[in-house]
Amino acid sequence: MHVAGLTVIAAAGSGFDWGEVGKYLFDRDILQGALITVVMAVLSQFTGTLIGLLLYLMRRSNFLPIRWFAELYIWFFRGTPLLVQLELLFLSFSEFHLVRPIRQIDFFPSLGFDRIVLEAVLPALIAFSLNEGAYMAEIVRAGIDSIDVGQMEAAKSLGMTYGLAMRRIILPQAARVIIPPLGNEFNNMLKNISLASVIGLYELLRVAEAYGFTDFKPVEVVITASIWYLAMTTVWGFIQSYMERRLNASNTPIQPPSLMQRMFSGWRPKPVNTTAEAIAEIGQH
Amino acid sequence: MTEQQGTARPIVEATDVHKWFQRNEVLRGVSLQVQRGEVVVIIGPSGSGKTTFLRCLNHLEKIQSGSILIDGESIGYRTVDGRLKEDNEASIAKIRAEIGMVFQRFNLFPHMTAMQNVMEAPIHVRGVEKDEAEARARDLLAKVGLGHKLESFPAQLSGGQQQRVAIARALAMHPKLMLFDEATSALDPELVGEVLKVMQQLAEEGMTMVVVTHEMGFARNVAHRAVFMDGGVIVEEGPPAEVFEHPQHERTKTFLGMVQH
Ligand SMILES: Nc1ncnc2c1ncn2[C@@H]1O[C@H](COP(=O)(O)OP(=O)(O)OP(=O)(O)O)[C@@H](O)[C@H]1O
Ligand SMILES: [Mg+2]
């Protein structure tokens, strides 16, 4: 339906015009769409990371049903398409009337939409977070498992509880292993937020598409959206390199890649040990 | 047993400790008392259960029966309705804080400097003020001969230096008992001496120590008592000179014959 619509409009559109792209690029609604994409991605990645940590802890619980739950969760969220999860969440929200349009917000006045579809925000956030949690669980586990068990034993022998040892000793070391794949996750997240357009979230792509329909400039607006996605992921690439460089500043064997390596050579961590490699694999889903 | 300690409560009182790894009974009824200020070395062939027993003393390993009291307090277990029940984490941690442990592979925290390694537990476990912890860490590192390496990370230190930091780290908690599991086995031969020297100094200062070691010289010269383990039991024990010169059991003779050439 989507694609059929685009085709009709593409056929109707007149010749491609870079000038139009320039005009759309800094349009207020497009900027707002981009902002929503970034905010959604940051929130989802943050919550997803916490869920990943929680799942890690659940997986090593002494209570069997808790371990089962964690496995089942990960199995489900890694085994079904994100798009399906989004729709499931959205449908169950409207099925159970969990969210009604809270208020009218004139967020996209020039488009003629005087009401942002708030119904989409919460289901999207939840779906992205839950999905991300399943992937982060693996990344967190690989990170923590890469730390020698002697570290936990030394911490315990000094009188630390599990929680304190995790916080002070294990996680700071695991972070170095977790952060590169976490960065890749966030890069994916920035792009995957566009999937929420199908449940009516006015993120970057959806706003752009709306222009495409009304102005009959589909190619121009989709290119505009692409430019913004590239801008986001590129800026994130810089931030990621910077963070990894700082984490590795003192004495680590992992050499962080330069931005160029990251962009053009399908960078993976140099194998320090097999775990680091395993994590790189996980990061490529 | 050292006479001057009289009848005071022992620091370690392990009674009939049994430990299984799955179907494999690794400790088959080990009993050992260690008095305050006493230095006990545990020797024995590989796989005899020395490490396992030492790890049971601070509950890094669970035991299936028997009891272990540290300074009169049961570690790891409470008796509920006549049955052993694993204690809660906080109580275990509290007793562990009183027991220093030195590992074969040092296990220093690699993301922290020598100073930070030593200050970590006093500050975050005991809640000691930073200034105070810093002063004590400085003293301890000076004591183990590393006054000039305060800001070095473990990766920048030799094995012998790392092990000495590890000893200082354990001492920072003012332990009433120190456990050493082959503290020098992972070291190049020329670095063994500097670590043994620190351990000897500790012994002379009256620290209560249980030392698993293959260093027969140390056992002979520093320990008050030598314990020979084989097959998960204590085969014989006594003053090191006795055990080394006049072993009573065949197994001890064989073992000593092997290690002493
Ligand atoms: N985590 C474990 N799981 C299963 N079996 C174990 C475990 N740790 C030790 N064992 C077994 O318990 C027995 C005693 O091992 P332990 O490490 O206590 O011996 P040891 O006297 O310290 O030997 P070594 O001198 O080689 O260090 C061995 O048979 C060993 O294989
Ligand atoms: Mg051993």
Coordinates of C-alpha atoms and ligand atoms in Angstrom, one line a residue:
Chain A
M1 CA 0.0 0.0 0.0
H2 CA 2.8 2.2 1.1
V3 CA 4.9 1.4 -1.9
A4 CA 2.0 1.5 -4.3
G5 CA 1.3 5.1 -3.1
L6 CA 4.9 6.1 -3.6
T7 CA 4.9 4.7 -7.1
V8 CA 1.8 6.7 -8.1
I9 CA 3.3 9.8 -6.8
A10 CA 6.6 9.1 -8.3
A11 CA 4.9 8.8 -11.7
A12 CA 3.0 12.0 -11.2
G13 CA 6.1 13.9 -10.1
S14 CA 7.9 16.1 -12.5
G15 CA 11.7 16.1 -12.9
F16 CA 14.1 15.8 -9.9
D17 CA 15.3 19.1 -8.4
W18 CA 18.2 19.5 -6.0
G19 CA 16.9 22.9 -5.2
E20 CA 13.9 21.3 -3.7
V21 CA 16.1 19.1 -1.5
G22 CA 17.8 22.2 -0.2
K23 CA 14.5 23.8 0.6
Y24 CA 13.2 20.7 2.5
L25 CA 16.4 20.1 4.3
F26 CA 15.9 22.8 6.9
D27 CA 12.2 22.9 6.9
R28 CA 10.9 23.2 10.4
D29 CA 8.7 20.1 10.2
I30 CA 11.5 18.0 8.8
L31 CA 13.8 19.2 11.6
Q32 CA 11.2 18.3 14.2
G33 CA 10.9 14.8 12.6
A34 CA 14.6 14.4 12.9
L35 CA 14.5 15.5 16.5
I36 CA 11.8 13.0 17.3
T37 CA 13.9 10.3 15.7
V38 CA 16.9 11.2 17.8
V39 CA 14.9 11.5 21.0
M40 CA 13.1 8.2 20.4
A41 CA 16.4 6.5 19.6
V42 CA 18.2 7.8 22.8
L43 CA 15.3 6.9 25.1
S44 CA 14.9 3.4 23.6
Q45 CA 18.6 2.7 23.6
F46 CA 18.8 3.8 27.3
T47 CA 15.9 1.7 28.4
G48 CA 16.9 -1.2 26.2
T49 CA 20.4 -1.2 27.8
L50 CA 18.8 -1.3 31.3
I51 CA 16.6 -4.1 30.2
G52 CA 19.6 -5.9 28.8
L53 CA 21.3 -5.7 32.2
L54 CA 18.2 -6.8 34.0
L55 CA 17.9 -9.8 31.6
Y56 CA 21.5 -10.7 32.3
L57 CA 20.8 -10.7 36.0
M58 CA 17.6 -12.7 35.5
R59 CA 19.5 -15.3 33.5
R60 CA 21.8 -16.0 36.4
S61 CA 19.1 -16.1 39.0
N62 CA 18.8 -19.2 41.2
F63 CA 15.1 -19.3 40.6
L64 CA 14.4 -21.4 37.5
P65 CA 11.2 -19.7 36.3
I66 CA 13.0 -16.4 36.2
R67 CA 15.7 -17.8 34.0
W68 CA 13.0 -19.4 31.8
F69 CA 11.3 -16.1 31.5
A70 CA 14.5 -14.3 30.4
E71 CA 15.2 -17.0 27.8
L72 CA 11.7 -16.9 26.5
Y73 CA 11.8 -13.1 26.3
I74 CA 15.1 -13.1 24.4
W75 CA 13.9 -16.0 22.1
F76 CA 10.7 -14.0 21.2
F77 CA 12.3 -10.6 20.7
R78 CA 15.2 -11.9 18.6
G79 CA 12.9 -14.3 16.7
T80 CA 10.3 -12.0 15.4
P81 CA 10.7 -8.9 13.2
L82 CA 10.9 -5.6 14.9
L83 CA 8.1 -4.4 12.6
V84 CA 5.8 -7.1 13.9
Q85 CA 6.6 -6.2 17.5
L86 CA 5.8 -2.6 16.8
E87 CA 2.5 -3.5 15.3
L88 CA 1.7 -5.9 18.1
L89 CA 2.4 -3.3 20.7
F90 CA 0.4 -0.6 18.8
L91 CA -2.5 -2.9 18.3
S92 CA -2.7 -4.1 21.8
F93 CA -2.5 -0.5 23.0
S94 CA -5.5 0.5 20.9
E95 CA -7.3 -2.8 21.6
F96 CA -7.1 -2.1 25.3
H97 CA -7.5 1.7 25.0
L98 CA -4.3 2.2 26.9
V99 CA -3.6 5.5 25.3
R100 CA -6.1 7.9 23.9
P101 CA -5.1 11.1 22.1
I102 CA -4.1 13.1 25.1
R103 CA -4.4 16.5 23.6
Q104 CA -4.2 18.4 20.4
I105 CA -0.6 19.5 19.6
D106 CA 0.1 21.5 16.6
F107 CA 3.4 20.0 15.9
F108 CA 3.2 19.9 12.1
P109 CA 0.9 22.7 11.2
S110 CA 2.2 23.3 7.7
L111 CA 1.3 19.7 6.8
G112 CA -2.2 20.1 7.9
F113 CA -1.8 17.6 10.7
D114 CA -2.9 19.4 13.8
R115 CA -2.7 16.4 16.0
I116 CA 0.5 14.3 16.4
V117 CA -0.5 10.8 16.8
L118 CA 0.5 10.4 20.4
E119 CA -0.9 7.0 20.4
A120 CA 2.1 5.9 18.5
V121 CA 4.8 7.4 20.8
L122 CA 4.4 5.1 23.8
P123 CA 3.9 1.8 21.9
A124 CA 6.9 2.7 19.7
L125 CA 9.1 3.5 22.7
I126 CA 8.1 0.3 24.4
A127 CA 8.6 -1.9 21.4
F128 CA 12.0 -0.5 20.6
S129 CA 13.1 -0.8 24.2
L130 CA 11.9 -4.3 24.6
N131 CA 13.5 -5.4 21.4
E132 CA 16.7 -3.6 22.1
G133 CA 16.8 -5.3 25.6
A134 CA 16.9 -8.7 24.0
Y135 CA 20.0 -7.8 21.9
M136 CA 21.6 -5.9 24.8
A137 CA 21.2 -8.9 27.0
E138 CA 23.6 -10.8 24.8
I139 CA 26.0 -7.9 24.5
V140 CA 26.0 -7.3 28.3
R141 CA 26.5 -11.0 28.9
A142 CA 29.4 -11.2 26.5
G143 CA 31.0 -8.1 28.1
I144 CA 30.6 -9.4 31.6
D145 CA 31.7 -12.9 30.8
S146 CA 34.8 -11.6 29.2
I147 CA 36.0 -10.5 32.6
D148 CA 38.1 -13.0 34.5
V149 CA 36.2 -14.8 37.3
G150 CA 39.1 -13.9 39.5
Q151 CA 38.0 -10.3 39.5
M152 CA 34.7 -11.2 41.1
E153 CA 36.4 -13.5 43.6
A154 CA 39.0 -10.9 44.5
A155 CA 36.2 -8.4 45.1
K156 CA 34.2 -10.8 47.2
S157 CA 37.2 -11.8 49.2
L158 CA 37.5 -8.1 50.1
G159 CA 34.0 -8.1 51.5
M160 CA 32.1 -6.7 48.6
T161 CA 28.6 -7.9 47.9
Y162 CA 27.7 -9.0 44.3
G163 CA 26.1 -5.7 43.6
L164 CA 29.0 -3.6 44.8
A165 CA 31.5 -5.8 43.0
M166 CA 29.4 -5.5 39.8
R167 CA 29.3 -1.7 40.0
R168 CA 32.8 -1.0 41.1
I169 CA 34.8 -3.8 39.6
I170 CA 33.1 -5.8 36.8
L171 CA 31.0 -3.3 34.9
P172 CA 33.7 -0.6 34.5
Q173 CA 35.9 -3.3 32.9
A174 CA 33.0 -4.8 30.9
A175 CA 32.1 -1.4 29.6
R176 CA 35.2 -1.4 27.4
V177 CA 33.9 -4.5 25.7
I178 CA 30.3 -3.5 25.7
I179 CA 30.6 0.0 24.3
P180 CA 31.7 -0.8 20.7
P181 CA 28.7 -3.1 20.0
L182 CA 26.5 -0.7 22.0
G183 CA 27.5 2.0 19.6
N184 CA 26.6 -0.2 16.6
E185 CA 23.2 -0.9 18.3
F186 CA 22.6 2.8 18.5
N187 CA 23.5 3.4 14.9
N188 CA 20.9 0.7 14.0
M189 CA 18.4 2.3 16.4
L190 CA 18.7 5.7 14.7
K191 CA 17.7 4.1 11.4
N192 CA 15.2 1.6 12.8
I193 CA 13.1 4.3 14.4
S194 CA 11.8 4.9 10.8
L195 CA 9.9 1.6 11.1
A196 CA 7.6 3.4 13.5
S197 CA 6.2 5.4 10.6
V198 CA 3.9 2.4 9.9
I199 CA 2.2 2.9 13.2
G200 CA 1.9 6.6 12.6
L201 CA 4.8 8.0 14.5
Y202 CA 5.8 11.3 13.0
E203 CA 9.5 10.7 12.9
L204 CA 11.8 11.9 10.2
L205 CA 10.8 9.4 7.4
R206 CA 7.0 9.8 8.0
V207 CA 7.2 13.6 7.9
A208 CA 9.2 13.4 4.7
E209 CA 6.8 11.0 3.2
A210 CA 3.9 13.3 4.1
Y211 CA 5.6 16.0 2.1
G212 CA 6.2 13.6 -0.7
F213 CA 2.4 12.9 -0.9
T214 CA 1.2 16.5 -0.7
D215 CA 3.9 18.2 -2.8
F216 CA 4.4 15.4 -5.4
K217 CA 8.2 15.5 -4.6
P218 CA 8.8 12.0 -3.4
V219 CA 12.4 11.6 -4.6
E220 CA 13.4 15.0 -3.2
V221 CA 12.0 14.4 0.3
V222 CA 13.3 10.8 0.6
I223 CA 16.7 12.1 -0.4
T224 CA 16.3 14.9 2.2
A225 CA 15.6 12.2 4.8
S226 CA 18.6 10.2 3.8
I227 CA 20.8 13.2 4.2
W228 CA 19.5 13.6 7.7
Y229 CA 20.0 10.0 8.5
L230 CA 23.6 10.2 7.3
A231 CA 24.1 13.3 9.4
M232 CA 22.9 11.6 12.5
T233 CA 24.9 8.4 12.0
T234 CA 28.0 10.3 11.1
V235 CA 27.8 12.5 14.1
W236 CA 27.2 9.4 16.2
G237 CA 30.3 7.8 14.6
F238 CA 32.4 10.7 15.8
I239 CA 31.0 10.4 19.3
Q240 CA 31.5 6.7 19.3
S241 CA 35.1 7.0 18.3
Y242 CA 35.8 9.6 20.9
M243 CA 34.2 7.5 23.6
E244 CA 36.1 4.4 22.7
R245 CA 39.4 6.3 22.5
R246 CA 38.8 7.7 26.0
L247 CA 37.9 4.3 27.4
N248 CA 40.9 2.8 25.8
A249 CA 43.2 5.6 26.7
S250 CA 45.1 3.9 29.5
N251 CA 46.1 0.4 28.9
T252 CA 43.8 -1.7 26.8
P253 CA 44.7 -4.0 24.0
I254 CA 41.7 -3.0 21.9
Q255 CA 42.5 -0.3 19.3
P256 CA 39.5 1.8 18.5
P257 CA 39.0 2.4 14.8
S258 CA 39.2 5.8 13.2
L259 CA 36.0 7.2 11.7
M260 CA 37.2 6.4 8.2
Q261 CA 37.8 2.7 9.1
R262 CA 34.4 2.6 10.7
M263 CA 32.6 4.0 7.7
F264 CA 34.4 2.3 4.9
S265 CA 35.9 -1.0 6.1
G266 CA 33.2 -2.7 8.1
W267 CA 35.2 -2.3 11.2
R268 CA 35.2 -5.0 13.9
P269 CA 37.3 -5.0 17.1
K270 CA 40.7 -6.5 16.6
P271 CA 40.5 -9.9 18.3
V272 CA 42.0 -9.5 21.7
N273 CA 40.4 -12.7 22.7
T274 CA 37.5 -14.8 21.4
T275 CA 34.9 -13.0 23.5
A276 CA 35.7 -9.6 21.8
E277 CA 35.1 -11.3 18.5
A278 CA 31.9 -12.9 19.7
I279 CA 30.6 -9.5 20.7
A280 CA 31.5 -8.1 17.3
E281 CA 29.3 -10.8 15.8
I282 CA 26.5 -10.0 18.1
G283 CA 26.7 -6.3 17.1
Q284 CA 26.0 -7.2 13.5
H285 CA 22.5 -8.3 13.7
Chain B
M1 CA 50.1 -25.3 68.4
T2 CA 51.9 -22.3 69.9
E3 CA 51.9 -22.3 73.6
Q4 CA 51.8 -18.5 74.2
Q5 CA 48.3 -18.4 72.6
G6 CA 47.0 -20.5 75.5
T7 CA 43.4 -21.5 75.2
A8 CA 42.1 -18.5 73.4
R9 CA 39.5 -19.0 70.7
P10 CA 41.0 -20.2 67.5
I11 CA 40.8 -17.9 64.4
V12 CA 40.0 -20.8 62.2
E13 CA 38.0 -23.8 63.4
A14 CA 37.1 -26.1 60.6
T15 CA 35.4 -29.3 61.6
D16 CA 34.8 -32.4 59.4
V17 CA 34.5 -30.4 56.2
H18 CA 33.1 -32.3 53.2
K19 CA 33.0 -30.9 49.7
W20 CA 31.8 -32.4 46.5
F21 CA 32.1 -31.1 43.0
Q22 CA 29.2 -33.0 41.4
R23 CA 30.0 -36.7 42.1
N24 CA 33.6 -36.0 43.0
E25 CA 34.3 -35.7 46.8
V26 CA 37.2 -33.4 47.0
L27 CA 37.3 -32.8 50.7
R28 CA 36.6 -35.9 52.8
G29 CA 36.3 -34.6 56.3
V30 CA 39.0 -32.0 56.9
S31 CA 39.4 -30.5 60.4
L32 CA 41.9 -27.8 61.1
Q33 CA 42.3 -25.3 63.9
V34 CA 44.5 -22.2 63.5
Q35 CA 45.3 -20.1 66.5
R36 CA 45.7 -16.4 66.6
G37 CA 49.2 -15.5 65.3
E38 CA 49.9 -18.9 64.0
V39 CA 51.3 -19.6 60.5
V40 CA 50.1 -22.8 59.0
V41 CA 51.4 -24.1 55.6
I42 CA 49.4 -26.6 53.7
I43 CA 51.4 -28.8 51.4
G44 CA 50.4 -31.8 49.2
P45 CA 50.3 -33.1 45.7
S46 CA 48.3 -31.5 42.9
G47 CA 44.6 -32.2 43.1
S48 CA 44.7 -33.0 46.8
G49 CA 42.2 -30.3 47.7
K50 CA 44.5 -27.6 49.1
T51 CA 43.0 -24.7 47.1
T52 CA 39.5 -26.0 47.5
F53 CA 39.9 -26.1 51.3
L54 CA 41.4 -22.6 51.4
R55 CA 38.5 -21.3 49.3
C56 CA 36.0 -22.9 51.7
L57 CA 37.5 -20.9 54.5
N58 CA 36.2 -17.6 53.0
H59 CA 33.2 -19.3 51.4
L60 CA 34.3 -18.9 47.8
E61 CA 33.3 -22.5 47.7
K62 CA 30.2 -24.0 49.4
I63 CA 30.6 -27.0 51.6
Q64 CA 28.2 -29.9 51.8
S65 CA 28.7 -30.8 55.5
G66 CA 30.8 -29.9 58.5
S67 CA 31.4 -26.4 59.8
I68 CA 33.8 -23.6 59.5
L69 CA 34.1 -20.9 62.2
I70 CA 36.1 -17.8 61.7
D71 CA 37.0 -16.2 65.0
G72 CA 34.0 -18.1 66.5
E73 CA 31.5 -17.0 63.8
S74 CA 30.2 -19.5 61.3
I75 CA 30.9 -18.4 57.7
G76 CA 28.5 -19.1 55.0
Y77 CA 25.9 -21.1 56.9
R78 CA 23.5 -20.9 59.8
T79 CA 21.9 -23.8 61.5
V80 CA 18.1 -23.6 61.0
D81 CA 16.2 -26.4 62.7
G82 CA 19.3 -28.5 63.0
R83 CA 20.1 -28.1 59.2
L84 CA 22.7 -26.1 57.4
K85 CA 21.3 -23.2 55.5
E86 CA 23.3 -20.8 53.4
D87 CA 23.6 -17.5 55.0
N88 CA 22.6 -14.2 53.4
E89 CA 25.1 -12.3 51.2
A90 CA 25.6 -9.4 53.5
S91 CA 26.6 -11.6 56.5
I92 CA 29.0 -13.6 54.3
A93 CA 30.5 -10.4 53.0
K94 CA 31.0 -9.0 56.5
I95 CA 33.0 -12.0 57.6
R96 CA 35.0 -12.1 54.3
A97 CA 36.0 -8.5 54.9
E98 CA 38.0 -9.8 57.9
I99 CA 39.8 -12.4 55.8
G100 CA 42.5 -11.3 53.4
M101 CA 43.1 -13.6 50.4
V102 CA 46.0 -13.6 48.0
F103 CA 45.6 -15.5 44.8
Q104 CA 48.0 -17.3 42.6
R105 CA 47.2 -15.0 39.7
F106 CA 47.0 -11.8 41.7
N107 CA 43.6 -10.7 40.5
L108 CA 44.4 -7.0 40.9
F109 CA 41.8 -4.7 39.5
P110 CA 43.3 -3.7 36.1
H111 CA 41.4 -0.5 35.7
M112 CA 42.7 1.0 38.9
T113 CA 46.2 2.2 40.0
A114 CA 48.1 0.4 42.8
M115 CA 46.8 3.1 45.2
Q116 CA 43.2 2.7 44.0
N117 CA 43.4 -1.0 44.3
V118 CA 44.4 -0.7 47.9
M119 CA 41.9 2.0 48.8
E120 CA 38.9 0.5 47.1
A121 CA 37.6 -1.9 49.7
P122 CA 38.3 0.3 52.8
I123 CA 36.3 3.1 51.2
H124 CA 33.5 1.2 49.5
V125 CA 33.1 -1.7 52.0
R126 CA 34.0 -0.1 55.3
G127 CA 33.2 3.5 54.5
V128 CA 36.6 4.8 55.5
E129 CA 37.3 8.5 54.7
K130 CA 39.2 9.0 51.5
D131 CA 42.1 10.8 53.3
E132 CA 42.5 8.1 55.8
A133 CA 42.3 5.3 53.2
E134 CA 44.9 7.1 51.1
A135 CA 47.3 7.5 54.0
R136 CA 47.0 3.8 54.9
A137 CA 47.4 2.7 51.3
R138 CA 50.5 4.8 51.0
D139 CA 51.9 3.2 54.2
L140 CA 51.1 -0.3 53.1
L141 CA 52.5 0.1 49.6
A142 CA 55.7 1.5 51.1
K143 CA 55.8 -1.5 53.5
V144 CA 55.7 -4.0 50.6
G145 CA 58.4 -2.0 48.9
L146 CA 56.3 -0.2 46.3
G147 CA 56.3 3.4 47.6
H148 CA 57.5 4.4 44.2
K149 CA 54.8 2.7 42.2
L150 CA 51.7 4.3 43.8
E151 CA 50.2 5.5 40.5
S152 CA 51.1 2.5 38.3
F153 CA 48.5 0.3 36.8
P154 CA 48.8 -3.4 37.3
A155 CA 49.7 -3.9 33.6
Q156 CA 52.8 -1.6 34.3
L157 CA 54.0 -3.8 37.1
S158 CA 56.0 -7.0 37.2
G159 CA 54.4 -10.2 38.6
G160 CA 56.2 -9.8 41.9
Q161 CA 55.2 -6.2 42.2
Q162 CA 51.6 -7.0 41.4
Q163 CA 51.5 -9.7 44.0
R164 CA 52.9 -7.3 46.6
V165 CA 50.1 -4.8 45.7
A166 CA 47.6 -7.6 46.1
I167 CA 49.0 -8.3 49.6
A168 CA 48.8 -4.6 50.5
R169 CA 45.2 -4.6 49.2
A170 CA 44.3 -7.4 51.5
L171 CA 46.0 -5.9 54.4
A172 CA 44.2 -2.6 54.0
M173 CA 41.1 -4.2 55.5
H174 CA 42.9 -5.0 58.7
P175 CA 42.2 -8.7 58.3
K176 CA 42.5 -11.1 61.3
L177 CA 43.4 -13.9 58.9
M178 CA 45.3 -14.0 55.7
L179 CA 45.0 -16.8 53.1
F180 CA 47.6 -17.4 50.5
D181 CA 47.0 -19.8 47.6
E182 CA 50.3 -20.5 45.9
A183 CA 51.1 -16.8 46.0
T184 CA 54.4 -17.3 44.2
S185 CA 53.6 -20.1 41.7
A186 CA 52.9 -17.8 38.9
L187 CA 56.1 -15.8 39.3
D188 CA 59.4 -16.0 37.5
P189 CA 61.9 -17.6 39.8
E190 CA 63.8 -14.4 40.4
L191 CA 60.7 -12.6 41.6
V192 CA 59.6 -15.3 44.2
G193 CA 62.0 -14.0 46.8
E194 CA 60.6 -10.5 47.1
V195 CA 57.1 -11.8 47.7
L196 CA 58.2 -14.5 50.2
K197 CA 60.1 -11.8 52.1
V198 CA 56.9 -9.7 52.5
M199 CA 55.0 -12.8 53.7
Q200 CA 57.8 -13.7 56.2
Q201 CA 57.7 -10.1 57.5
L202 CA 53.9 -10.4 58.0
A203 CA 54.4 -13.7 59.8
E204 CA 57.0 -12.1 62.1
E205 CA 54.5 -9.3 62.9
G206 CA 52.1 -11.9 64.2
M207 CA 49.6 -12.1 61.4
T208 CA 47.6 -15.3 61.4
M209 CA 48.2 -17.0 58.1
V210 CA 47.2 -20.1 56.2
V211 CA 49.6 -20.6 53.3
V212 CA 49.2 -23.1 50.5
T213 CA 52.7 -23.4 49.0
H214 CA 55.2 -25.5 47.2
E215 CA 58.0 -23.4 48.7
M216 CA 59.5 -25.8 51.1
G217 CA 62.1 -23.3 52.4
F218 CA 59.3 -21.0 53.4
A219 CA 57.4 -23.8 55.0
R220 CA 60.4 -24.9 57.0
N221 CA 61.6 -21.5 58.1
V222 CA 58.5 -19.5 58.7
A223 CA 55.6 -21.8 59.4
H224 CA 54.7 -22.9 62.9
R225 CA 52.9 -25.9 61.6
A226 CA 52.9 -27.9 58.4
V227 CA 49.8 -29.7 57.2
F228 CA 50.1 -32.4 54.6
M229 CA 47.0 -33.1 52.5
D230 CA 46.4 -35.9 50.1
G231 CA 43.2 -37.2 48.5
G232 CA 41.0 -34.7 50.3
V233 CA 42.1 -35.4 53.8
I234 CA 44.8 -34.2 56.1
V235 CA 47.2 -37.1 56.3
E236 CA 49.5 -35.6 58.9
E237 CA 50.5 -32.4 60.5
G238 CA 53.0 -31.1 63.0
P239 CA 55.9 -28.7 63.4
P240 CA 57.6 -28.3 59.9
A241 CA 60.8 -29.8 61.1
E242 CA 59.0 -32.9 62.3
V243 CA 56.9 -33.3 59.2
F244 CA 59.8 -32.7 56.9
E245 CA 62.5 -34.8 58.7
H246 CA 60.4 -37.6 60.1
P247 CA 57.2 -38.0 58.1
Q248 CA 55.0 -40.7 59.6
H249 CA 53.1 -41.7 56.5
E250 CA 54.1 -43.3 53.3
R251 CA 52.3 -40.8 51.3
T252 CA 54.0 -37.9 53.0
K253 CA 57.4 -39.6 52.4
T254 CA 56.7 -40.1 48.7
F255 CA 55.5 -36.5 48.3
L256 CA 58.5 -35.0 50.2
G257 CA 60.8 -37.3 48.2
M258 CA 59.4 -35.8 45.0
V259 CA 59.5 -32.2 45.9
Q260 CA 62.9 -32.3 47.7
H261 CA 64.6 -34.5 45.1
Ligands
LIG1 N1 35.5 -25.8 40.1 C1 35.7 -27.1 40.1 N2 34.8 -27.9 39.6 C2 35.1 -29.3 39.6 N3 36.1 -29.9 40.1 C3 37.0 -29.1 40.7 C4 36.9 -27.7 40.8 N4 37.9 -27.1 41.4 C5 38.7 -28.2 41.7 N5 38.2 -29.3 41.4 C6 38.7 -30.6 41.6 O1 39.0 -30.8 43.0 C7 40.2 -31.5 43.2 C8 41.0 -30.7 44.2 O2 41.4 -29.5 43.5 P1 42.3 -28.4 44.2 O3 42.4 -27.3 43.2 O4 41.7 -28.0 45.5 O5 43.7 -29.1 44.4 P2 45.1 -28.5 44.8 O6 45.5 -29.3 46.0 O7 45.0 -27.0 45.1 O8 46.0 -28.8 43.6 P3 47.2 -27.9 43.0 O9 48.4 -28.2 43.8 O10 47.3 -28.4 41.6 O11 46.8 -26.5 43.0 C9 40.8 -31.8 41.9 O12 40.5 -33.1 41.6 C10 40.1 -30.8 41.0 O13 40.0 -31.4 39.7
MG2 MG 45.8 -25.3 44.1

